[in-house]
Coordinates of N, CA and C in Angstrom, one line a residue:
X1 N 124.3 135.6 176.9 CA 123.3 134.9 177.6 C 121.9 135.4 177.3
X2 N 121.8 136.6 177.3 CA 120.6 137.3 176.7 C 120.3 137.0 175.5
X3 N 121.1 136.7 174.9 CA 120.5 136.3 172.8 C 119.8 134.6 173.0
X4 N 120.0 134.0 174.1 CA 119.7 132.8 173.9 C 118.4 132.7 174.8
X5 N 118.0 133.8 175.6 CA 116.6 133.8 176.0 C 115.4 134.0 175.1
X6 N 115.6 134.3 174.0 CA 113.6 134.5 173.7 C 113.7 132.9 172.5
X7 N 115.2 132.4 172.5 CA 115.1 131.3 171.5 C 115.0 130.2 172.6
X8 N 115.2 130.3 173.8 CA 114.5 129.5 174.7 C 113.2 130.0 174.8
X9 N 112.9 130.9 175.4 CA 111.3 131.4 175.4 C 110.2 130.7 174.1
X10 N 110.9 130.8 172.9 CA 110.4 130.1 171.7 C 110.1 128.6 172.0
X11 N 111.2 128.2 172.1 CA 111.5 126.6 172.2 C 110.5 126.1 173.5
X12 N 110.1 127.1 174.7 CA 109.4 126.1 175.4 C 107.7 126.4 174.7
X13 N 107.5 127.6 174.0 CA 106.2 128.3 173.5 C 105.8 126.7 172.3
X14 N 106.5 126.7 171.8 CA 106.7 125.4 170.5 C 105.9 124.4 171.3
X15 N 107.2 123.8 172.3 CA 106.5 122.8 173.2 C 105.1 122.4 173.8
X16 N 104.7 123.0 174.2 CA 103.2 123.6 174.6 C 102.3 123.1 173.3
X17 N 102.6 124.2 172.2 CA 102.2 124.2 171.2 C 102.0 122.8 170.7
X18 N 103.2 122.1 170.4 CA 102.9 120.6 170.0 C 102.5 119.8 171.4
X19 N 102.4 119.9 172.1 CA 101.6 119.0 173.3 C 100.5 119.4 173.0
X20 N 99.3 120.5 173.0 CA 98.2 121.1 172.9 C 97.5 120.2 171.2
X21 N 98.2 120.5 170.3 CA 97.9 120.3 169.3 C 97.8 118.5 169.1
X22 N 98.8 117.8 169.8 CA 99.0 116.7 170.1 C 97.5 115.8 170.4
X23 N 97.7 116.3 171.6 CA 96.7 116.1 172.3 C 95.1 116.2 172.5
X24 N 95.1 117.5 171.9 CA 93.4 117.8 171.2 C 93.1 118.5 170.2
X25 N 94.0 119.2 169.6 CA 93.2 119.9 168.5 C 93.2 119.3 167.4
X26 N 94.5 118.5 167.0 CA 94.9 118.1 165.7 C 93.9 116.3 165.5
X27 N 94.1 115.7 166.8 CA 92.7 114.5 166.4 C 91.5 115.0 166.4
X28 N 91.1 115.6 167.1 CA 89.9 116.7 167.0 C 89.4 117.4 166.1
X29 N 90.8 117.9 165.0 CA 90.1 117.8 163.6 C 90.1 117.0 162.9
X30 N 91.3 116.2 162.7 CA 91.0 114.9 162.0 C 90.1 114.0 162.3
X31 N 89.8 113.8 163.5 CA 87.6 113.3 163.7 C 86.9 114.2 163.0
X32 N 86.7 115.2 162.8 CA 85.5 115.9 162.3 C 85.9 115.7 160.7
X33 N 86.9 116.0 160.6 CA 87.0 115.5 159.0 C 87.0 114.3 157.9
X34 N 87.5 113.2 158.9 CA 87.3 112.0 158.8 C 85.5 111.5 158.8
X35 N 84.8 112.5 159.4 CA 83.3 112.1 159.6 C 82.6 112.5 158.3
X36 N 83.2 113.4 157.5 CA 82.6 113.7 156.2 C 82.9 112.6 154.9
X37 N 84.4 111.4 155.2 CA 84.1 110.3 154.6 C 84.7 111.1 153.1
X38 N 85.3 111.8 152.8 CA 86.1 112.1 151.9 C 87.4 112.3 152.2
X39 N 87.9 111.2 151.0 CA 89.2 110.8 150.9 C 90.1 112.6 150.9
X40 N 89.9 113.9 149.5 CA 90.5 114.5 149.2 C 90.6 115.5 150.5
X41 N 89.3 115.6 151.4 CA 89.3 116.8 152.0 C 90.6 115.9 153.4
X42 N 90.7 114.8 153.3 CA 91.0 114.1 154.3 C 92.9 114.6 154.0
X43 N 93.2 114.7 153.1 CA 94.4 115.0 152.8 C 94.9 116.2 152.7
X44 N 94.0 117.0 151.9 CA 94.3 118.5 151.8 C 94.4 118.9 153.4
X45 N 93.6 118.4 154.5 CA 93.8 118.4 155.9 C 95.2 118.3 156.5
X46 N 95.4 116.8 155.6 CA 96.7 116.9 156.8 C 97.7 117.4 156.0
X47 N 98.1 117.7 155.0 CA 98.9 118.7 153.9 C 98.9 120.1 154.8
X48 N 97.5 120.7 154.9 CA 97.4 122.4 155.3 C 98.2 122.1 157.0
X49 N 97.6 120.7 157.5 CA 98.4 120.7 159.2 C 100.1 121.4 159.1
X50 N 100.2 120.1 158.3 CA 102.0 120.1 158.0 C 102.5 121.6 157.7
X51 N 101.9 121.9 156.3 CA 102.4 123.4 156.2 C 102.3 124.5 157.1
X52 N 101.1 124.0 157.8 CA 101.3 124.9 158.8 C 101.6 125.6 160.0
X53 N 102.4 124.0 160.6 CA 103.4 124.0 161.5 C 104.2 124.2 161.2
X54 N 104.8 124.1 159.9 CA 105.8 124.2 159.6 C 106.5 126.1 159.6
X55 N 105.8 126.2 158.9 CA 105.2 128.0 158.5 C 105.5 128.8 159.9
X56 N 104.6 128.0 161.4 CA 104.9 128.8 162.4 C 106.4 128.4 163.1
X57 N 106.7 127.4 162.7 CA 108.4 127.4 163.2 C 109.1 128.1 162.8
X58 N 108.6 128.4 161.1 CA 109.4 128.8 160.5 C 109.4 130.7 161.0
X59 N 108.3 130.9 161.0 CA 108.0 132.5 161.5 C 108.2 133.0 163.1
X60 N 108.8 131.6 163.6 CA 109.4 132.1 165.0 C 110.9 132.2 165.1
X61 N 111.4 131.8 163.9 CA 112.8 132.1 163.9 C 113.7 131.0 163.6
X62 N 112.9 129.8 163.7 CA 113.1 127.8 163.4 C 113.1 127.7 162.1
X63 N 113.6 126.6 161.9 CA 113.5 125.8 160.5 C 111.8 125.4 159.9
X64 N 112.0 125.4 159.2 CA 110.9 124.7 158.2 C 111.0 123.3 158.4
X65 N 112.2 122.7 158.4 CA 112.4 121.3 158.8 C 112.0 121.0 160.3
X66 N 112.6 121.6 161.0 CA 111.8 121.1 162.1 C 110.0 121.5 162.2
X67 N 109.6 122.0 161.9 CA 108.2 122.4 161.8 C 107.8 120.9 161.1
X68 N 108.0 120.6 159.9 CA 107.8 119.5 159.4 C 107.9 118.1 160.4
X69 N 109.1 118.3 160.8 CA 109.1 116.7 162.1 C 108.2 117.0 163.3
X70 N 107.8 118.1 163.4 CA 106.9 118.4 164.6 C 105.9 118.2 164.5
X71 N 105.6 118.2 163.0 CA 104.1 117.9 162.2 C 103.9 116.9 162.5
X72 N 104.7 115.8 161.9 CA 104.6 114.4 162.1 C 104.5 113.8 163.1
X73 N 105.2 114.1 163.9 CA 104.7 113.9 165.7 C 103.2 114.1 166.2
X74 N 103.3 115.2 165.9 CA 101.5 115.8 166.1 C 100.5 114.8 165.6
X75 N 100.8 114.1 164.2 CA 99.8 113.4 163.7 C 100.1 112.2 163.7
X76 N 100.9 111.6 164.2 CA 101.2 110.3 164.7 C 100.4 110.1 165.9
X77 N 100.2 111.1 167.1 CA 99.4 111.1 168.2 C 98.2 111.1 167.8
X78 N 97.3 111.0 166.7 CA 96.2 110.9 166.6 C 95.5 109.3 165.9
X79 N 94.8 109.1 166.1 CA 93.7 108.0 165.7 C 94.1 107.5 164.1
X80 N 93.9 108.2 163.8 CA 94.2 108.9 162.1 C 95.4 108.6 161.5
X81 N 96.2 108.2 162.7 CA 97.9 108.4 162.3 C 98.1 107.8 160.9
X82 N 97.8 106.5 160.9 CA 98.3 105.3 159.8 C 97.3 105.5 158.9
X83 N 96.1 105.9 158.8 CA 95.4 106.5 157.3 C 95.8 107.8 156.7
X84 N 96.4 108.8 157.8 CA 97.2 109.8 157.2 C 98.4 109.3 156.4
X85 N 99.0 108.1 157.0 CA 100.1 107.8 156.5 C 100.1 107.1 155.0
X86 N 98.6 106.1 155.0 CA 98.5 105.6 153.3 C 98.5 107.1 152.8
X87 N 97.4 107.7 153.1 CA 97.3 108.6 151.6 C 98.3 109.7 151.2
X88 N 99.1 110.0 152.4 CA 100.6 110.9 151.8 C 101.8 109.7 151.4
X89 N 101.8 108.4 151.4 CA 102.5 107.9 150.7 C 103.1 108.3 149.8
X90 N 102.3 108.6 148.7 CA 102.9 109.3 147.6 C 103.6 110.4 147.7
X91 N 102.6 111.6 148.3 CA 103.6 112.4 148.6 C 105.3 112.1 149.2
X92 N 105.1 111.3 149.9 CA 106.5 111.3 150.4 C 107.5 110.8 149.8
X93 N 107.0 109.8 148.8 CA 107.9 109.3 147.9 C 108.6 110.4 146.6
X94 N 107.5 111.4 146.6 CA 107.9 112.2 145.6 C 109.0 113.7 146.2
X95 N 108.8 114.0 147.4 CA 109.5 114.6 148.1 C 110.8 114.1 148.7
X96 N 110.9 112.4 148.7 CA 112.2 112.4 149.3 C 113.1 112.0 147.8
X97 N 112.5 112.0 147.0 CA 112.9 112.0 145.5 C 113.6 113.8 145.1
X98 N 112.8 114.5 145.5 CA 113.1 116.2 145.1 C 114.6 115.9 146.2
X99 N 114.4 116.0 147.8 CA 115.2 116.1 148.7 C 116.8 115.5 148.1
X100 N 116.5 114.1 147.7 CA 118.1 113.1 147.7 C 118.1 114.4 146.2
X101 N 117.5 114.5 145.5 CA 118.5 115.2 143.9 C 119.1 116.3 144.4
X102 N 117.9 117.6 145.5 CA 118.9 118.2 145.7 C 120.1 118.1 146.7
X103 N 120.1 117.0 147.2 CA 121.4 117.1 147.9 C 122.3 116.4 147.3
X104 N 122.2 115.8 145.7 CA 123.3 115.4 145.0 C 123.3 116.9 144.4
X105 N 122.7 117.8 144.1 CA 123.3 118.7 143.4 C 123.7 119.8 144.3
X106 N 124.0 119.5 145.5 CA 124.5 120.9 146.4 C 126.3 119.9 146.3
X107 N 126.4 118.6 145.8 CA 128.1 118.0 146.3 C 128.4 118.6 145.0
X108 N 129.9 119.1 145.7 CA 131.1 118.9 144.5 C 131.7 118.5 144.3
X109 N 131.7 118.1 143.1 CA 132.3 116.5 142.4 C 133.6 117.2 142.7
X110 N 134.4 117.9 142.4 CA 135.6 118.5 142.2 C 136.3 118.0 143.2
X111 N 135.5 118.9 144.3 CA 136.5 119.0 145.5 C 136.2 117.4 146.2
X112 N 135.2 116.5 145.7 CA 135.2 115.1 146.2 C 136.4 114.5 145.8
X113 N 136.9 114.9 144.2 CA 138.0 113.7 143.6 C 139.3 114.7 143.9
X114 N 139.5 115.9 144.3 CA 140.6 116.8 145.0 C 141.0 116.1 146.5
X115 N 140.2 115.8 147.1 CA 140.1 115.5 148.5 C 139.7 113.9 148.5
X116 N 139.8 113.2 148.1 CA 139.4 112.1 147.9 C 139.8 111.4 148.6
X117 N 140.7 110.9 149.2 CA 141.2 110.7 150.9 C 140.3 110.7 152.0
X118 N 140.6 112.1 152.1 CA 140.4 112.5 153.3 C 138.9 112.2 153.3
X119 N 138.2 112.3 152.4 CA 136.6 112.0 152.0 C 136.2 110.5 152.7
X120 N 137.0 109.7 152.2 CA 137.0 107.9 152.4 C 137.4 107.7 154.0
X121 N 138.1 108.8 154.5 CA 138.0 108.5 155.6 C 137.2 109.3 156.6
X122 N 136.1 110.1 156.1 CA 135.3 110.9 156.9 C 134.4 109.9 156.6
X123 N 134.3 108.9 156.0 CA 132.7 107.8 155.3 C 133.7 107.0 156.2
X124 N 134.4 106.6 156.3 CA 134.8 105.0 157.2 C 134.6 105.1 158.7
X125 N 134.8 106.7 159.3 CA 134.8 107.3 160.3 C 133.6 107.3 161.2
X126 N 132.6 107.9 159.8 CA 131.1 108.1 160.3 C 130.8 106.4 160.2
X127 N 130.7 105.4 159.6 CA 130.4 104.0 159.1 C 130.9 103.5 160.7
X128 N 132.2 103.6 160.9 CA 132.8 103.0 161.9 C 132.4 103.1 163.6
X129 N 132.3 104.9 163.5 CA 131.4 105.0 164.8 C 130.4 104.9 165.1
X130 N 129.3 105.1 164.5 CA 127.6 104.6 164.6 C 127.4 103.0 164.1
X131 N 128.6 102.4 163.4 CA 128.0 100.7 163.8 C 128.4 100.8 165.3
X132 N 129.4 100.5 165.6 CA 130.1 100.5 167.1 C 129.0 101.0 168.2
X133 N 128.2 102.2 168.0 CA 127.1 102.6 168.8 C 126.1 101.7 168.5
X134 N 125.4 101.8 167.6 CA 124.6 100.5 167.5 C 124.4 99.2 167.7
X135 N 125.4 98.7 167.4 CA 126.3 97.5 167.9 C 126.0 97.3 169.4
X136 N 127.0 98.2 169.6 CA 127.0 98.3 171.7 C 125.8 98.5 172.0
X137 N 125.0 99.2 171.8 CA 124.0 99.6 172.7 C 122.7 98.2 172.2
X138 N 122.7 97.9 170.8 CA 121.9 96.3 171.3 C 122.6 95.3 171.7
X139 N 124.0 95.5 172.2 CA 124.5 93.8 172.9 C 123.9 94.4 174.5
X140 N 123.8 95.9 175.0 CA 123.8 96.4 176.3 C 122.2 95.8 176.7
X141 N 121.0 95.9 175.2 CA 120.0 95.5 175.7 C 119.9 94.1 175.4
X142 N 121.0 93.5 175.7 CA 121.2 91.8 176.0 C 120.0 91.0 174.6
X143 N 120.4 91.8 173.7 CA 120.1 91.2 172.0 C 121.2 89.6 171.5
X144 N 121.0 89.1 171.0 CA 122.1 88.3 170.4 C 123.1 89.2 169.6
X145 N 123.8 88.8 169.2 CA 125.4 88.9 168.6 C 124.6 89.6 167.0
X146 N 124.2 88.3 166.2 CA 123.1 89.0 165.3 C 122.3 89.7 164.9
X147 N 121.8 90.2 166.1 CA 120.9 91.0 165.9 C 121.6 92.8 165.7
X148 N 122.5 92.5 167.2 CA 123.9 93.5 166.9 C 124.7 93.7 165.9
X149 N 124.7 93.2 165.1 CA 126.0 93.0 164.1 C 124.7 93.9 163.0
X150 N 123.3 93.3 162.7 CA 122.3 93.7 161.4 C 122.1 95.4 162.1
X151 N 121.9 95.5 162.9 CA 121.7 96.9 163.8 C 122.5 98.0 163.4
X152 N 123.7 97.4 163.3 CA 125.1 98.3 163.4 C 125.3 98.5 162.2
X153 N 124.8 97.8 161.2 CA 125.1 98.1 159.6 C 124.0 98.9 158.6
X154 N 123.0 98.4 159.3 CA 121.5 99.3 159.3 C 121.4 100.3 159.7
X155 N 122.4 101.0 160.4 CA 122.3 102.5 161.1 C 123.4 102.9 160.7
X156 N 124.1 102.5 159.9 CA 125.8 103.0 160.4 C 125.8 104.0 159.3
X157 N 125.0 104.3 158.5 CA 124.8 105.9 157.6 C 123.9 106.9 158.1
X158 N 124.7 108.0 157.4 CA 123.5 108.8 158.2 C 122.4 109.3 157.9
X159 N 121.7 110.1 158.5 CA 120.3 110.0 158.2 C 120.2 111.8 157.7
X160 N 119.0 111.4 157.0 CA 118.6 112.2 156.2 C 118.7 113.8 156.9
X161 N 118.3 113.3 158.2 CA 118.1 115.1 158.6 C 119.9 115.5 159.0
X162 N 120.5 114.9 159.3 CA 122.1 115.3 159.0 C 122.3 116.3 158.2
X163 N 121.7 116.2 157.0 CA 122.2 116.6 155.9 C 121.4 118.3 156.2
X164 N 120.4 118.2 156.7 CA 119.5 119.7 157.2 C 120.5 120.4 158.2
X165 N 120.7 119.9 159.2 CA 121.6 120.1 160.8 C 123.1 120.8 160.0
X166 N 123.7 119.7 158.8 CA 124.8 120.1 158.2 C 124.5 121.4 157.1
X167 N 123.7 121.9 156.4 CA 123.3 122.9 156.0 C 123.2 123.9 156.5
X168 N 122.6 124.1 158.0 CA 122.6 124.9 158.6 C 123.9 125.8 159.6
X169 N 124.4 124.9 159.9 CA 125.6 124.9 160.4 C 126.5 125.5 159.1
X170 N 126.4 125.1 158.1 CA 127.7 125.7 157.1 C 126.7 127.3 157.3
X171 N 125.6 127.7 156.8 CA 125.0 128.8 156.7 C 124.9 129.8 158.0
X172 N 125.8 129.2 159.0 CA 125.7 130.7 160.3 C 127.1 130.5 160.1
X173 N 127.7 129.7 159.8 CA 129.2 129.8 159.7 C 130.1 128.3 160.8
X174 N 129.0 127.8 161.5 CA 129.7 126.1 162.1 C 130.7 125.6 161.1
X175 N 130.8 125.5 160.3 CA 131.5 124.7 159.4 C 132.0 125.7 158.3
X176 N 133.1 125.5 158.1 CA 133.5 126.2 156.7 C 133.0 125.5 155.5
X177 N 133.1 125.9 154.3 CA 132.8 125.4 152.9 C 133.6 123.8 152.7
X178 N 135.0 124.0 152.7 CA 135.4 122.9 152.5 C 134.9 121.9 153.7
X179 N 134.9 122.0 154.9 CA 134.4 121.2 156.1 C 132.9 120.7 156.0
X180 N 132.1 121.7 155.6 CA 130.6 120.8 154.9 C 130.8 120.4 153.9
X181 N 131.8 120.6 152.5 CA 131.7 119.4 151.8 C 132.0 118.3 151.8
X182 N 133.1 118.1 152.6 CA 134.0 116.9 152.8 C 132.6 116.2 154.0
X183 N 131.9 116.9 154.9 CA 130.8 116.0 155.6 C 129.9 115.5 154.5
X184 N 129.0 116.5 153.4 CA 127.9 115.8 152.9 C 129.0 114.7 152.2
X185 N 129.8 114.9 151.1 CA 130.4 113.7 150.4 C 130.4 112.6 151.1
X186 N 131.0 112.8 152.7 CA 130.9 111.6 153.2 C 129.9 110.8 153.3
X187 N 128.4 111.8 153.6 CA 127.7 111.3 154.2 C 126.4 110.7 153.0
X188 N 126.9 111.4 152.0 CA 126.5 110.8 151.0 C 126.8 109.1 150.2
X189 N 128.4 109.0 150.8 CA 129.0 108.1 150.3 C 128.4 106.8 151.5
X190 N 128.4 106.9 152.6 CA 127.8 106.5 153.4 C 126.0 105.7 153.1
X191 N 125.7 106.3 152.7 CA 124.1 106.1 152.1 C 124.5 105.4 150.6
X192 N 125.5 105.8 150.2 CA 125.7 104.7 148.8 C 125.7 103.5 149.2
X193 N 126.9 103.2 149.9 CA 127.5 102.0 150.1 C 126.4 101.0 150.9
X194 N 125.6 101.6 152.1 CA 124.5 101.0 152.6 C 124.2 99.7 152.6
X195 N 123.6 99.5 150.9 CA 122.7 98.6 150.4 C 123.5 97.4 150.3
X196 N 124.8 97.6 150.0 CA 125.5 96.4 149.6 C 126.0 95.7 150.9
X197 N 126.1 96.8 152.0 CA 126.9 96.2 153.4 C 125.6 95.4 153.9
X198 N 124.2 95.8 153.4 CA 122.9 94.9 153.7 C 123.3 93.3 152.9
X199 N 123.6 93.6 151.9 CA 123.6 92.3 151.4 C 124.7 91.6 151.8
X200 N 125.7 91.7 152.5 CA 126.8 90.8 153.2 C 126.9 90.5 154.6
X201 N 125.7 91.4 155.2 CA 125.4 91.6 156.9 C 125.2 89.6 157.5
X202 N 123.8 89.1 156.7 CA 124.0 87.9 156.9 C 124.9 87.2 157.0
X203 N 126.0 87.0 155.8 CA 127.2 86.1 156.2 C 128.4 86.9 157.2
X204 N 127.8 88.0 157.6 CA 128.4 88.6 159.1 C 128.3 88.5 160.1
X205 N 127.0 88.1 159.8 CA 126.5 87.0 161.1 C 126.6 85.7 161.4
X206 N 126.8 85.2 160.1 CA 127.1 83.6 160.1 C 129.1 83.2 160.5
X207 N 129.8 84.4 160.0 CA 131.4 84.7 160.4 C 131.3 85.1 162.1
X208 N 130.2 85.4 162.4 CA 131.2 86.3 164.2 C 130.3 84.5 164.7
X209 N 129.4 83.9 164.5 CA 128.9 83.0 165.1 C 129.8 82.0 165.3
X210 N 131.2 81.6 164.5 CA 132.3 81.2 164.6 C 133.6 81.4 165.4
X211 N 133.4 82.5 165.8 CA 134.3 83.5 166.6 C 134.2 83.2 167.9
X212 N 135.3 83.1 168.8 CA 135.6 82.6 170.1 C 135.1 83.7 171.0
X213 N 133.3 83.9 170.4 CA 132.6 85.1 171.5 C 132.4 84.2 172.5
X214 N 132.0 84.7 173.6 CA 131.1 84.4 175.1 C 129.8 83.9 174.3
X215 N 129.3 82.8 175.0 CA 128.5 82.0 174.5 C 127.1 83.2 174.8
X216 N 127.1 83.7 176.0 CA 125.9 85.2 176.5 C 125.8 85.8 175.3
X217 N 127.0 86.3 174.9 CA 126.4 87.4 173.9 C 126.2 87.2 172.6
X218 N 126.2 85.4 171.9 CA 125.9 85.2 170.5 C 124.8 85.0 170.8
X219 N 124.3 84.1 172.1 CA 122.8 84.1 172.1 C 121.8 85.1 172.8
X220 N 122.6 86.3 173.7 CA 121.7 87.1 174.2 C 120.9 86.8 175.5
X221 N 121.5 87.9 176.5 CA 120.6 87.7 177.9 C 119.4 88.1 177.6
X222 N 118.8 88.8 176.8 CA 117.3 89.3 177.0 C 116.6 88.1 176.6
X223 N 116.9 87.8 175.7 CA 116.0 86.5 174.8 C 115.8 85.5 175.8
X224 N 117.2 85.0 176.1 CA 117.2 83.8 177.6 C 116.8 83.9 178.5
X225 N 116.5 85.2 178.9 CA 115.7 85.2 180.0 C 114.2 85.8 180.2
X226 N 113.6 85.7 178.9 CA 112.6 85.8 178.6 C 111.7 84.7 178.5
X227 N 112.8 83.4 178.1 CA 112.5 82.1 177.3 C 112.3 81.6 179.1

């Protein structure tokens, strides 16, 4: 119980930290910098922010990754948010380009076509339980049938920071070698298949609108009782 106090003590120090920064320091300099009317220094700005949250999560014992989503939070709360957001565009495009290569080159193909089973069913598994969450929880906020059905197929892969959460966990020892591979493969396979389950979601909606549902939930309580 004692090893898990100064990583709480951290975690509430963080908090603070991104509320404070949130809230005044980080608009506060993005106004003073934004007032000089230069694009470059405007970026090298929020570049040095990011690294630099990141840097102190990372020097308190945290990820680098989370320092990074904390960043983004921070500067989302500011004025600034969405002109920070054009000019790192690029950047981001070129980083989640680095990110997806190396997480194709951390899978092994080997143990993908060795295990290849059990793989299809860690992808049908993850596919199957997060539509079903998605799904449910927009029929719960009384969405139409359709909107549930696009929801549930739009989410039903996983997401990028998985793949960080799953890294770390193999590296304290959460997961064995074979048990994170058989996750990323999955979760990789997952994010393949995606695009194509987008392009059939429509006529998935046009198939359950046929289906002997309750008339409430093709059309949705929230919508009707809004109208």
């Amino acid at each position: 119980n004692h090893s898990f106090l100064p990583l709480i003590a951290k975690g509430i120090v963080i908090i603070f930290l991104v509320l404070f920064a949130a809230r005044w320091l980080v608009p506060h300099l993005l106004h003073q910098v934004a007032r000089t009317r230069s694009k470059e220094l405007f970026i090298l700005s929020v570049v040095v922010i990011c690294l630099a949250i990141a840097h102190l999560t990372s020097s308190m014992g945290l990820s680098l990754a989370l320092g990074a989503f904390l960043a983004g939070l921070i500067i989302s709360e500011s004025e600034y948010s969405q002109e920070a957001l054009d000019k790192i565009t690029p950047f981001k495009d070129l980083f989640a380009s680095l990110f997806f290569i190396s997480i194709g080159m951390l899978l092994d193909t080997g143990f993908l076509m060795d295990h290849l089973v059990l793989i299809l069913l860690v992808t049908f598994g993850i596919l199957g339980v997060k539509s079903m969450l998605a799904g449910f929880s927009t029929v719960i906020l009384g969405l139409p049938m359709r909107y549930a059905i696009l929801t549930a197929i739009a989410l039903s892969q996983v997401g990028e920071f998985s793949f960080i959460l799953s890294h770390t966990g193999a590296q304290y020892g959460l997961l064995s070698q074979n048990e994170y591979q058989a996750l990323l493969a999955g979760s990789i396979l997952t994010m393949a298949v995606t695009p194509f389950m987008m392009e059939i979601a429509p006529s998935l909606t046009i198939l359950a609108s046929h289906l002997p549902i309750p008339e409430r939930l093709l059309t949705g309580s929230y919508l009707r009782d809004v109208d």
